[in-house]
Tab-separated table of C-alpha atoms in Angstrom:
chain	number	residue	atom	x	y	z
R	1	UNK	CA	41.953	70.382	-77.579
R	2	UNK	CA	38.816	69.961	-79.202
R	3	UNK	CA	35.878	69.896	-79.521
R	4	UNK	CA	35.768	73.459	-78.811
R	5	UNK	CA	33.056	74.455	-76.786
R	6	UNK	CA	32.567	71.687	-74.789
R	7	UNK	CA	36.167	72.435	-73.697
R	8	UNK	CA	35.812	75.650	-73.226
R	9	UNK	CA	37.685	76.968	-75.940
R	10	UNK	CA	34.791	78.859	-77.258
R	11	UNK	CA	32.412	80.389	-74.736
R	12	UNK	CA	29.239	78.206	-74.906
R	13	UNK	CA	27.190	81.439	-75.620
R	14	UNK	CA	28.633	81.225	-78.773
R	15	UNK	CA	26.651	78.121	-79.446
R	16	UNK	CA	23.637	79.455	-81.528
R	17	UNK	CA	25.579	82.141	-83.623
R	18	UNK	CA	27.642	79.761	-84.558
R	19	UNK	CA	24.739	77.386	-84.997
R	20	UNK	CA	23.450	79.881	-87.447
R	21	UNK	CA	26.439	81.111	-88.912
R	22	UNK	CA	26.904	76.878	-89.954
R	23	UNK	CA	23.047	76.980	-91.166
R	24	UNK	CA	23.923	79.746	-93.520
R	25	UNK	CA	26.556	77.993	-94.987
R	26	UNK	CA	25.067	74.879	-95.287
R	27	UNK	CA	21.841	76.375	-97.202
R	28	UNK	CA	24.341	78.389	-99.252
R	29	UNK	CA	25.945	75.315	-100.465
R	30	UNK	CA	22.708	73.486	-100.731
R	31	UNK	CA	20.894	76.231	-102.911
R	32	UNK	CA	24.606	76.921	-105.480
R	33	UNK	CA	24.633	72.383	-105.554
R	34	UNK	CA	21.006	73.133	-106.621
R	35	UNK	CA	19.105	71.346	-104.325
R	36	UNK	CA	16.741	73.588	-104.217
R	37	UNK	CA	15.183	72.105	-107.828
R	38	UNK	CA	13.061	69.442	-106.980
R	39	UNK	CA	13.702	67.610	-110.085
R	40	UNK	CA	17.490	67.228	-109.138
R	41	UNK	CA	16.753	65.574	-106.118
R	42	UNK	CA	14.032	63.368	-107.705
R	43	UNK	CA	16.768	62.612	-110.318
R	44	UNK	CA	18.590	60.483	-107.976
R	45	UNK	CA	15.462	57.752	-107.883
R	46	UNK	CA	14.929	57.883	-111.649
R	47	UNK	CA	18.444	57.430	-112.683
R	48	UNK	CA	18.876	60.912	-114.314
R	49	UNK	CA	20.696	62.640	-111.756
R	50	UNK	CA	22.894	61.563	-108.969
R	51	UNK	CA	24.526	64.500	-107.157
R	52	UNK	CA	22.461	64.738	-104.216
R	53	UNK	CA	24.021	61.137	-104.042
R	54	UNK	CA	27.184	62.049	-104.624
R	55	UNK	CA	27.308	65.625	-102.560
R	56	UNK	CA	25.797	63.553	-99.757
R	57	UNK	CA	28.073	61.081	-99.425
R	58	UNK	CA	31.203	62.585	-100.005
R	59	UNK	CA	30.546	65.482	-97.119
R	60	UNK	CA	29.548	62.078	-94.730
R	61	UNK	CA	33.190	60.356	-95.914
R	62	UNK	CA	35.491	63.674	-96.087
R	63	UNK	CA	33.838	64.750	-92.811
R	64	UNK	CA	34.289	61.186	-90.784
R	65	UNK	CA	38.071	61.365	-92.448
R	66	UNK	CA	38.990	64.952	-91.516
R	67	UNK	CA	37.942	64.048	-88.234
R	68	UNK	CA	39.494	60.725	-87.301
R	69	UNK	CA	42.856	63.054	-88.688
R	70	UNK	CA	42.119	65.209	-86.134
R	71	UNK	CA	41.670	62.650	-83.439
R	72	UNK	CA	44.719	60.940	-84.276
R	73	UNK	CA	46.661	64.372	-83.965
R	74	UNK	CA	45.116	65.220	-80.714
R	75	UNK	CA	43.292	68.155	-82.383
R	76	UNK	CA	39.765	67.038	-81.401
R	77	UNK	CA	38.680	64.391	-78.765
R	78	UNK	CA	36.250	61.874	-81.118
R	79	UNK	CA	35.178	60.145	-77.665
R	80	UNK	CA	33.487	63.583	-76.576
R	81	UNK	CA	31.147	64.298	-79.792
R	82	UNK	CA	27.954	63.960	-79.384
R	83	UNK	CA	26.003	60.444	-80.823
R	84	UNK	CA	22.594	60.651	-81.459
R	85	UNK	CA	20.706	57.965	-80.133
R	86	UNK	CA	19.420	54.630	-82.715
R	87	UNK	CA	15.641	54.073	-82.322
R	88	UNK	CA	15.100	50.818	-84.679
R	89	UNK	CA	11.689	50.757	-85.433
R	90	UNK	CA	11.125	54.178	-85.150
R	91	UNK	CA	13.932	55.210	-88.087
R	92	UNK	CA	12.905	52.611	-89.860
R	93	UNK	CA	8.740	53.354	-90.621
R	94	UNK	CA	10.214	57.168	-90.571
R	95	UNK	CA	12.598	56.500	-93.323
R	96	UNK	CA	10.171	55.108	-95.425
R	97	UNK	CA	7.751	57.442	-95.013
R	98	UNK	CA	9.964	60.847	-95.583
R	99	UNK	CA	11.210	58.212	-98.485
R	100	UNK	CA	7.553	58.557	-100.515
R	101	UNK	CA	7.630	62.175	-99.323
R	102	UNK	CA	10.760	62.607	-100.640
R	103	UNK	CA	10.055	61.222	-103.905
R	104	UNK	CA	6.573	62.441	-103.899
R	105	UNK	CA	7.121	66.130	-103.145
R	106	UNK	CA	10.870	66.309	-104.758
R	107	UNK	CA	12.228	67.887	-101.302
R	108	UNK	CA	13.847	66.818	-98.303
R	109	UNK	CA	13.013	69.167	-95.160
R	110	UNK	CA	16.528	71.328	-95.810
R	111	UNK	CA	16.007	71.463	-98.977
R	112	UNK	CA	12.680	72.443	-99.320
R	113	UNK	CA	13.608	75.566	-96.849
R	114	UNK	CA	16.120	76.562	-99.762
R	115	UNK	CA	13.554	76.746	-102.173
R	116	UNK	CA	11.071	78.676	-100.204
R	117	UNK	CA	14.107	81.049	-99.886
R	118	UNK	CA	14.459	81.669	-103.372
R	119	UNK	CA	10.750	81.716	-103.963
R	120	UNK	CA	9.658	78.495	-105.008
R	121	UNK	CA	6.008	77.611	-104.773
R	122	UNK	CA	6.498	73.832	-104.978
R	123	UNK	CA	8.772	74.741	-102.179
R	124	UNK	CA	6.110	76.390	-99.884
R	125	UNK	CA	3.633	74.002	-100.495
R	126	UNK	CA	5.937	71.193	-99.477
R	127	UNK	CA	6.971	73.275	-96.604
R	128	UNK	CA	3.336	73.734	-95.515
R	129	UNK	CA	2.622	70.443	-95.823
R	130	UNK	CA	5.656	69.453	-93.825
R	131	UNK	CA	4.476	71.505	-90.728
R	132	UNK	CA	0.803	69.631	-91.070
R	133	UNK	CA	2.814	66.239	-90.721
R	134	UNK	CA	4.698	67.763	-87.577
R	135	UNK	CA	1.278	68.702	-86.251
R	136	UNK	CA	-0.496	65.485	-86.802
R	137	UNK	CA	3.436	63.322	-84.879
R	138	UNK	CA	2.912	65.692	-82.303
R	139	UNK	CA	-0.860	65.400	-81.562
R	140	UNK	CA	-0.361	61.574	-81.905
R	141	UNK	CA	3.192	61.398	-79.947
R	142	UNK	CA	1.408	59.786	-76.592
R	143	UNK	CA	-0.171	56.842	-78.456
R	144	UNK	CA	3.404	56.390	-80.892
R	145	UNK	CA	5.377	57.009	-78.031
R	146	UNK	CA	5.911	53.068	-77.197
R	147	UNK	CA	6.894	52.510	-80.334
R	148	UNK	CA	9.473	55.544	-80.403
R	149	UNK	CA	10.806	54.214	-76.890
R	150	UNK	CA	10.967	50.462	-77.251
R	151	UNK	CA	13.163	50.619	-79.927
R	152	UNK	CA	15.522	52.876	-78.357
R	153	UNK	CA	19.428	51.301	-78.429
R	154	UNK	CA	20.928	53.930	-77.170
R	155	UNK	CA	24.224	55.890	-78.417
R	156	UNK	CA	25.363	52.756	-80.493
R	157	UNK	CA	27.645	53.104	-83.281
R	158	UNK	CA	29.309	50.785	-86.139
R	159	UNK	CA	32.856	50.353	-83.473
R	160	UNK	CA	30.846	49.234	-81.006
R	161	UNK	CA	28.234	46.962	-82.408
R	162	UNK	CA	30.874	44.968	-85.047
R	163	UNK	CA	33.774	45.283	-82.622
R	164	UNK	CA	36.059	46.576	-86.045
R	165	UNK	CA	38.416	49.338	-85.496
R	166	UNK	CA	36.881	52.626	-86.745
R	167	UNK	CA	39.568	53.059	-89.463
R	168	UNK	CA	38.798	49.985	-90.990
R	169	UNK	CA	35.093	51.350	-91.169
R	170	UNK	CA	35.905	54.153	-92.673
R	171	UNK	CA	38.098	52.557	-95.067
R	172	UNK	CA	35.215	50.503	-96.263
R	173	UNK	CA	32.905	53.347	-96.344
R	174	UNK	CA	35.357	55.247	-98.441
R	175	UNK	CA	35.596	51.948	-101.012
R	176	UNK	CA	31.618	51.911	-100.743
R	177	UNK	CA	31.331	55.802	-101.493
R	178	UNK	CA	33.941	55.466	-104.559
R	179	UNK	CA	31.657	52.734	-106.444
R	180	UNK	CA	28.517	54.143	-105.550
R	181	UNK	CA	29.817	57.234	-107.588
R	182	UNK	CA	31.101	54.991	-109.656
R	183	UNK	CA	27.916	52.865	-110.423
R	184	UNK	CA	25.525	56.114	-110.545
R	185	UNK	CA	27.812	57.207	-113.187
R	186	UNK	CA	27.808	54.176	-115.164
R	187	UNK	CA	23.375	54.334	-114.455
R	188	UNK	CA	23.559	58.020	-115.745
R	189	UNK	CA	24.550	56.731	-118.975
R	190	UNK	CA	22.655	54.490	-119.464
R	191	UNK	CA	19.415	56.887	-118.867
R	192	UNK	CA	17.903	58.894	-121.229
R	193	UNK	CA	19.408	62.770	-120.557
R	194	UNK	CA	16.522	64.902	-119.125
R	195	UNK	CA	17.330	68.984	-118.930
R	196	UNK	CA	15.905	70.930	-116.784
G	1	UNK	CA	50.352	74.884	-126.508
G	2	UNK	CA	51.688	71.894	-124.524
G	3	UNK	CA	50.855	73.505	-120.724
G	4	UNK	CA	47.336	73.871	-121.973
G	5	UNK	CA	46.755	70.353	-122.990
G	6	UNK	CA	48.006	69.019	-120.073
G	7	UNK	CA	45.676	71.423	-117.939
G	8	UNK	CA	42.928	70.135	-119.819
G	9	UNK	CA	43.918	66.420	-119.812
G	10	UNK	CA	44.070	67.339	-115.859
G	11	UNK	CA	40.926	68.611	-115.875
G	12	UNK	CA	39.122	65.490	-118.021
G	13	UNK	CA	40.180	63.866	-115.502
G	14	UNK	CA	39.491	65.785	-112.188
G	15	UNK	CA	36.968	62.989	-110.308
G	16	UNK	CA	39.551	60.168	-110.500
G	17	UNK	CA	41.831	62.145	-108.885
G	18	UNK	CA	39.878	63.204	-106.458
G	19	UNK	CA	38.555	59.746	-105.562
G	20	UNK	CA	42.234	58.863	-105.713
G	21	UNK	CA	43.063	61.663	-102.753
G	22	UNK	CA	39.981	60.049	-100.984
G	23	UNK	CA	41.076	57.052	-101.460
G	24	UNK	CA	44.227	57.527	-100.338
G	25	UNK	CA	43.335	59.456	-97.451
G	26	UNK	CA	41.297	56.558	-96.076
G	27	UNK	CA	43.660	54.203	-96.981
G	28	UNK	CA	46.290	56.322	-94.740
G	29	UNK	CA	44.337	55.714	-91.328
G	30	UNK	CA	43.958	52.085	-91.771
G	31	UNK	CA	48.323	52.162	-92.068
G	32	UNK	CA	48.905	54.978	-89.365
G	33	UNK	CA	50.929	53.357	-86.519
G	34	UNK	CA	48.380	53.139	-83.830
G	35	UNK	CA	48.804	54.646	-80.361
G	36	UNK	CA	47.419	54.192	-76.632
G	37	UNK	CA	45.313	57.261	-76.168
G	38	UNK	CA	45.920	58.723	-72.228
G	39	UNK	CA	42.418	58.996	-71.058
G	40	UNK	CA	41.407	61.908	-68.755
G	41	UNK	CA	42.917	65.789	-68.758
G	42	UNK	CA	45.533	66.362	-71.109
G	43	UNK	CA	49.221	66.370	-69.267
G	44	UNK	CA	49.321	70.289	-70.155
G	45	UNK	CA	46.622	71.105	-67.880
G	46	UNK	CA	47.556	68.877	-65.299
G	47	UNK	CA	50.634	70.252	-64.866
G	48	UNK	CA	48.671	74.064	-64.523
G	49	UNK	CA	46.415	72.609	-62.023
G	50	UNK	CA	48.919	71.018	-59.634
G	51	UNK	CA	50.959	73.987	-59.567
G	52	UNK	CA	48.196	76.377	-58.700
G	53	UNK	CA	47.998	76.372	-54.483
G	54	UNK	CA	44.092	76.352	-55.657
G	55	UNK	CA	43.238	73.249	-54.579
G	56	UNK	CA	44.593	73.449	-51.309
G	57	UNK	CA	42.181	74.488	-48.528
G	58	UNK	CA	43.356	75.811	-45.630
G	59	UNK	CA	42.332	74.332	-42.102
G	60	UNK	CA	40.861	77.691	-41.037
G	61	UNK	CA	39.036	77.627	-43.798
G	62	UNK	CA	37.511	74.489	-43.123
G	63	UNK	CA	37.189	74.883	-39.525
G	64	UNK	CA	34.672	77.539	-40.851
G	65	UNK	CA	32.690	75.314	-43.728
G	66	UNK	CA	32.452	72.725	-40.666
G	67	UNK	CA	31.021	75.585	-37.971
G	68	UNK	CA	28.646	77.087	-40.532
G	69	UNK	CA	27.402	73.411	-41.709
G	70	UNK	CA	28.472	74.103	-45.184
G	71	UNK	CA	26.408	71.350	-47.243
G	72	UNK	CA	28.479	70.882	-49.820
G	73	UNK	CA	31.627	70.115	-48.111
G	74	UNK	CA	32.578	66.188	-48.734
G	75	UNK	CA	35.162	64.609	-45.998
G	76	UNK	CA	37.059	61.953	-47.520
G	77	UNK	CA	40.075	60.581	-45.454
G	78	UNK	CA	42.426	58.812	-47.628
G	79	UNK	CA	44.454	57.341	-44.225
G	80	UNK	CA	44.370	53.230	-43.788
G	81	UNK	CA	40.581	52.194	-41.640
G	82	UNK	CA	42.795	51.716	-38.084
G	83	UNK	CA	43.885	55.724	-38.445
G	84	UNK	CA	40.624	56.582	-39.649
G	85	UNK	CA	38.969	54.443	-36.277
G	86	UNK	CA	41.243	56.355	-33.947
G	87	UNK	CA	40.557	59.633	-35.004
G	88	UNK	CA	38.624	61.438	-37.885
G	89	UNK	CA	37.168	65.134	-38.760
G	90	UNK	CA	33.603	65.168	-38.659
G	91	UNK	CA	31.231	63.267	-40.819
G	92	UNK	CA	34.015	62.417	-43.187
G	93	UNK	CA	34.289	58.957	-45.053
G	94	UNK	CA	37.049	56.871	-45.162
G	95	UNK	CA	38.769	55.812	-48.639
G	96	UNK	CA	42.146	54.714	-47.972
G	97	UNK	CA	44.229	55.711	-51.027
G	98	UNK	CA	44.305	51.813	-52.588
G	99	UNK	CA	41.384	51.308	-52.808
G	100	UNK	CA	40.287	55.387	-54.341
G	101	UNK	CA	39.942	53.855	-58.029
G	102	UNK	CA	37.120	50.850	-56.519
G	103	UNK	CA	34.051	50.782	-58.049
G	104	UNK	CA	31.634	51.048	-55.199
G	105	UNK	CA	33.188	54.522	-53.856
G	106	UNK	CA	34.203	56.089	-57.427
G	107	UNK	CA	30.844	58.038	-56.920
G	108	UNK	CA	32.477	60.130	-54.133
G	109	UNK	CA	35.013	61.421	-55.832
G	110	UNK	CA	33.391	61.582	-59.987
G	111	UNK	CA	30.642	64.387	-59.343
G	112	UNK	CA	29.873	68.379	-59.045
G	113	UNK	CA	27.866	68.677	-56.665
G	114	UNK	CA	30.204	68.607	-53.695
G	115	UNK	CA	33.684	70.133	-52.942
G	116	UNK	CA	35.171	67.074	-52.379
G	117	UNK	CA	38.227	67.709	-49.078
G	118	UNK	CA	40.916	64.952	-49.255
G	119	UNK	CA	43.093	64.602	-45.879
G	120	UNK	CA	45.132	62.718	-44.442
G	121	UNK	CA	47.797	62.703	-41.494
G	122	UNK	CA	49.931	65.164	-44.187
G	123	UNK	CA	49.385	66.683	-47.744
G	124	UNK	CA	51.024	63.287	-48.923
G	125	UNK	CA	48.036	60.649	-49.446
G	126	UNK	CA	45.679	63.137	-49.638
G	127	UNK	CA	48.168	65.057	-52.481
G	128	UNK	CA	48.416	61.324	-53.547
G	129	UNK	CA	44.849	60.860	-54.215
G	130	UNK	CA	44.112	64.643	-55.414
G	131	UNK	CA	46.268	63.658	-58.811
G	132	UNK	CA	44.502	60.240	-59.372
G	133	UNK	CA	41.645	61.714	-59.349
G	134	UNK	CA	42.435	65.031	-61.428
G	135	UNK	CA	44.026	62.919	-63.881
G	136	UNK	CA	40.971	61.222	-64.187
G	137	UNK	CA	39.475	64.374	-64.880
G	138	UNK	CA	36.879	64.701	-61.795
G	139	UNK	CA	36.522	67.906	-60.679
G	140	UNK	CA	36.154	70.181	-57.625
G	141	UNK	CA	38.759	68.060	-55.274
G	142	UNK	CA	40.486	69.394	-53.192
G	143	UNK	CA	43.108	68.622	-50.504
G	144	UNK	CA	43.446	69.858	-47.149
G	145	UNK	CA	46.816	71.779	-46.673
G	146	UNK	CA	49.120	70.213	-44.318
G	147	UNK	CA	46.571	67.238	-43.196
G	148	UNK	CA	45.816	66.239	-39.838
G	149	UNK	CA	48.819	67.398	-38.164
G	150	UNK	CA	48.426	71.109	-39.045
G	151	UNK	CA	44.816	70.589	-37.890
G	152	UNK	CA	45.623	69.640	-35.060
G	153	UNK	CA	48.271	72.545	-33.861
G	154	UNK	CA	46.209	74.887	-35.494
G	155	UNK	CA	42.313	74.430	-34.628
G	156	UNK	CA	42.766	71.993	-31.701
G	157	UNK	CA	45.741	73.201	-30.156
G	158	UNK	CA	46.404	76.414	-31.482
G	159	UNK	CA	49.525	78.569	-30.682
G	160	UNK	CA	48.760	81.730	-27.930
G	161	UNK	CA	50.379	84.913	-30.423
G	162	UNK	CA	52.837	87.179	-28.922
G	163	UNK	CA	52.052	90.166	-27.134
G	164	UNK	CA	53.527	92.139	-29.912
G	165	UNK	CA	51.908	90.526	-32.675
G	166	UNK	CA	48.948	92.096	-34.797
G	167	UNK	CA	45.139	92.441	-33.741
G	168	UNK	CA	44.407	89.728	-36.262
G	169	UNK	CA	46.408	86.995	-35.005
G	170	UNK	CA	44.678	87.862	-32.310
G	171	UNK	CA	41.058	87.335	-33.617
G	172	UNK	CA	42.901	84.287	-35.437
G	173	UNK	CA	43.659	83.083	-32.281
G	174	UNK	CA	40.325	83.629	-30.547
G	175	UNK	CA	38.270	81.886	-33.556
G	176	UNK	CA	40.743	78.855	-33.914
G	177	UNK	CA	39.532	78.606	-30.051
G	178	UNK	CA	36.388	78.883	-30.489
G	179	UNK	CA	36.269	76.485	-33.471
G	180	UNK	CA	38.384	74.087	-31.149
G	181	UNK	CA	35.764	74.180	-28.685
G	182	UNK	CA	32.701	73.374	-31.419
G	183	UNK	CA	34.628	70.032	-32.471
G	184	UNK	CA	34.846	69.323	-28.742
G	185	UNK	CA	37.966	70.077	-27.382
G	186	UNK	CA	38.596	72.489	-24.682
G	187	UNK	CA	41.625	74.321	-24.261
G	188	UNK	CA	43.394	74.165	-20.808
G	189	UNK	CA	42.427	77.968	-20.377
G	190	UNK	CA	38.727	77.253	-20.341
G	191	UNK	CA	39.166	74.481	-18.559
G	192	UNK	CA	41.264	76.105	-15.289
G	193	UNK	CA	38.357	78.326	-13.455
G	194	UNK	CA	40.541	80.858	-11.457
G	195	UNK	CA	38.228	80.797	-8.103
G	196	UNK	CA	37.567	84.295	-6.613
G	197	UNK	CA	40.041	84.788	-3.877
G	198	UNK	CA	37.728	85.037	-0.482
G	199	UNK	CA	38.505	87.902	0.924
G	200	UNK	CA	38.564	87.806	4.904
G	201	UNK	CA	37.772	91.231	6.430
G	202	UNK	CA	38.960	90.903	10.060
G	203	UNK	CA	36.636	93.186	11.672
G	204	UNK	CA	38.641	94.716	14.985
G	205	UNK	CA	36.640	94.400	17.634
G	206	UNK	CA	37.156	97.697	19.834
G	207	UNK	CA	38.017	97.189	23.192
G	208	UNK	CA	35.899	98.389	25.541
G	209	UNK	CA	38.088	101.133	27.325
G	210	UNK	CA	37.321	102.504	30.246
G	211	UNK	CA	35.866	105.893	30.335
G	212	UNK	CA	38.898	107.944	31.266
G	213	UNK	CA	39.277	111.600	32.872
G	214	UNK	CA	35.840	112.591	34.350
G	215	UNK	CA	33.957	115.531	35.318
C-alpha cells in the first residue's frame, strides 16, 4: 500500500503541504521538549541534561519499529523509501565540525529555528551565523567538491553492509537505546543539578 | 486510598515500562515467523489490470501508429526466431517468450519511454509475456489483440463489407486497404487492371449507287 505518494495514494501535489504540515509538528514538539533553550541541548555534553539524547533516540527506534510493523503487515513497502546516500569523509569532517558548533553555539540548525521563533537572540545570532557558514560551503563547493564525491558509497545501509537481518538490527539498536537512557541516567546523578 | 497508590506506584515507575513496551516491541520482530515477500505489483492490482481490455491494442490501431511513424511504438515478437525469420511486423524485435526475463533484453520491456506492443501468432504468448512482465511491475505493455492471425485477415487481407452494411465499414474497409498496401501487400483488386474495351467503329462504306431517274 504504502508509501503513499509514491503509490499514488496521495496526489504528489500534496507533497509540500504535507511537507509543511510535518515541519509544524516537528518544531511544535521541538519547542514544548524545549529544545529551543540552548542550555538543554548543551546539557547533554556536560552531563546535566540528557533529553535531547533521549527524545532523539527514542523517535529514531519507535520510528524504525513502527515501520518494519508496517512492512511486515504489508502496510508500507520498506524497499521503496527513500535512502540518503553515505559520503564517508564528507559526514565525517561535517560531523565534527557542526559538533563544536553545536556545543559552541548551544543549537543544532532545527533547533536554533525554534528559538528564533519564540524570540531568542542567542537564537538569531546562531541562525545568522549559520547562513554565513552556508555561504562560505557554497562559495568553496568546486574546490571541496572531490572530497564530497570521492567518498560517496552510495545508498548503503546497516542490512546490506553486515549482511544481518534488519530485525536483528533493530533489536540491537533497541538494547543500545535502553542503556544509553539507562547510563545518562545513572551520569545525571552523578552531576551536580544545574536549573535553568 | 488503595487505587491512588497504585496509580502513583504506576506512575514512579512510568520509564521502565515504557522501555519494557520498547523492548518488547523489538524483541517481537526478531520472533515474528518470517515470510517470502512477492516482489513486483501487489496481486490486487494485477488482477484490475488484466481484466481491463486496456492493454489490448487493436490491429487498426496499430496499422495507424505504423503509417504515421509513431516513435514511441516498440515491436516486440514473443514467437520462437524461425517464426519471427519467416515473417514479422515492421521494425519489431524478436524476444521469444523463454528467454523475456534474460538479462541482455530486460531493457526492452523495464522502461517509460515506449509503448511497448507484444504479438505473437495469437493473444497467447504475447498475453503470456504481458503478465510476466506486469507482474514485474514494468509499465506501458501492451499486447496486440488477436496476434498475427487477426493481422493478417484484417490489414493484409481484409474482408470486402456487404452492400448493406454502414458507411464506416466502408471507410474501415478502404483504410485497412490502404494500410495493406503501405506494408507492401497489394490486394488482388489493385492488382487486376480492367483494360478499356477497344471499341471498333465499323465505318459503312456507302456504295457508290448509280445516279438514278434523270432529267
Amino acid at each position: 500500500m504504502g508509501p503513499l505518494i509514491p503509490n499514488g495514494i496521495i496526489s504528489s501535489d500534496w507533497n509540500y503541504i504535507i511537507a509543511i504540515l510535518i515541519g509544524f509538528a516537528f518544531g511544535y514538539i521541538l519547542e514544548a521538549s524545549g529544545f529551543s533553550s540552548s542550555r538543554k541541548l548543551a546539557g547533554v555534553f556536560y552531563g546535566y541534561d540528557f533529553a535531547v539524547l533521549k527524545v532523539f533516540f527514542t523517535s529514531a527506534v519507535v520510528a524504525v519499529i513502527g515501520l518494519y510493523y508496517m512492512d511486515y503487515l504489508n502496510w508500507i513497502d520498506i524497499s521503496q523509501l527513500y535512502v540518503h546516500p553515505t559520503y564517508v569523509w564528507a559526514a565525517i569532517i561535517g560531523g565534527m565540525i557542526m559538533g563544536v558548533g553545536f556545543l559552541a553555539g548551544g543549537f543544532c540548525p532545527g533547533t536554533s529555528l525554534c528559538a528564533v521563533a519564540i524570540g531568542k537572540i542567542d537564537g538569531m545570532v546562531f541562525t545568522l551565523g549559520l547562513m554565513i557558514g552556508i555561504f562560505i560551503f557554497s562559495e568553496f563547493f568546486n574546490s571541496l567538491e572531490p572530497l564530497f564525491e570521492r567518498s560517496n558509497l552510495g545508498h548503503i545501509t546497516l542490512v546490506d553492509s553486515l549482511n544481518i537481518s534488519p530485525y536483528w538490527i533493530i533489536f540491537i539498536f533497541t538494547i543500545i537505546a535502553l542503556v544509553a537512557f539507562y547510563f545518562s541516567d545513572w551520569v545525571r546523578s552523578k552531576v551536580k543539578k544545574v536549573f535553568y | 486510598m488503595s487505587k491512588k497508590y497504585k496509580l502513583k506506584r504506576l506512575l514512579v515507575r512510568r520509564y521502565q515500562i515504557l522501555a519494557a513496551i520498547l523492548f518488547i516491541l523489538a524483541a517481537g520482530l526478531v520472533l515474528l515467523p518470517k515470510y517470502k515477500k512477492n516482489e513486483g505489483i501487489a496481486p490486487d492490482l494485477l488482477m484490475k489490470k488484466m481484466i481491463s481490455s486496456e492493454r489490448y491494442i487493436s490491429t487498426d490501431l496499430l496499422a495507424d501508429r505504423l503509417v504515421n511513424q509513431d516513435p514511441s511504438v516498440l515491436l516486440i515478437d514473443t514467437r520462437t526466431e524461425k517464426e519471427f525469420q519467416n515473417y514479422a511486423l515492421p521494425n519489431a524485435i524478436n524476444i521469444p517468450l523463454k528467454k523475456l526475463l534474460d538479462e541482455d533484453v530486460n531493457g526492452y520491456i523495464n522502461q517509460d519511454i515506449y509503448d511497448v506492443i507484444f504479438y505473437s501468432n495469437d493473444n497467447f504468448y504475447a498475453d503470456q509475456a504481458w503478465i510476466i512482465g506486469s507482474r514485474l511491475g514494468y509499465t506501458n505493455l501492451y499486447v496486440l489483440e488477436g496476434g498475427l492471425n487477426k493481422w493478417f485477415h484484417t490489414i493484409i487481407n481484409p474482408e470486402l463489407p456487404d452492400e448493406t452494411m454502414p458507411e464506416e465499414a466502408f471507410e474501415l474497409y478502404s483504410f485497412r486497404k490502404a494500410a495493406g498496401m503501405y506494408f507492401g501487400v497489394g490486394t488482388s483488386e489493385q492488382k487486376t487492371i480492367n483494360k478499356p474495351i477497344k471499341k471498333t467503329i465499323t465505318v459503312k462504306k456507302k456504295k457508290k449507287r448509280v445516279a438514278e431517274g434523270g432529267c
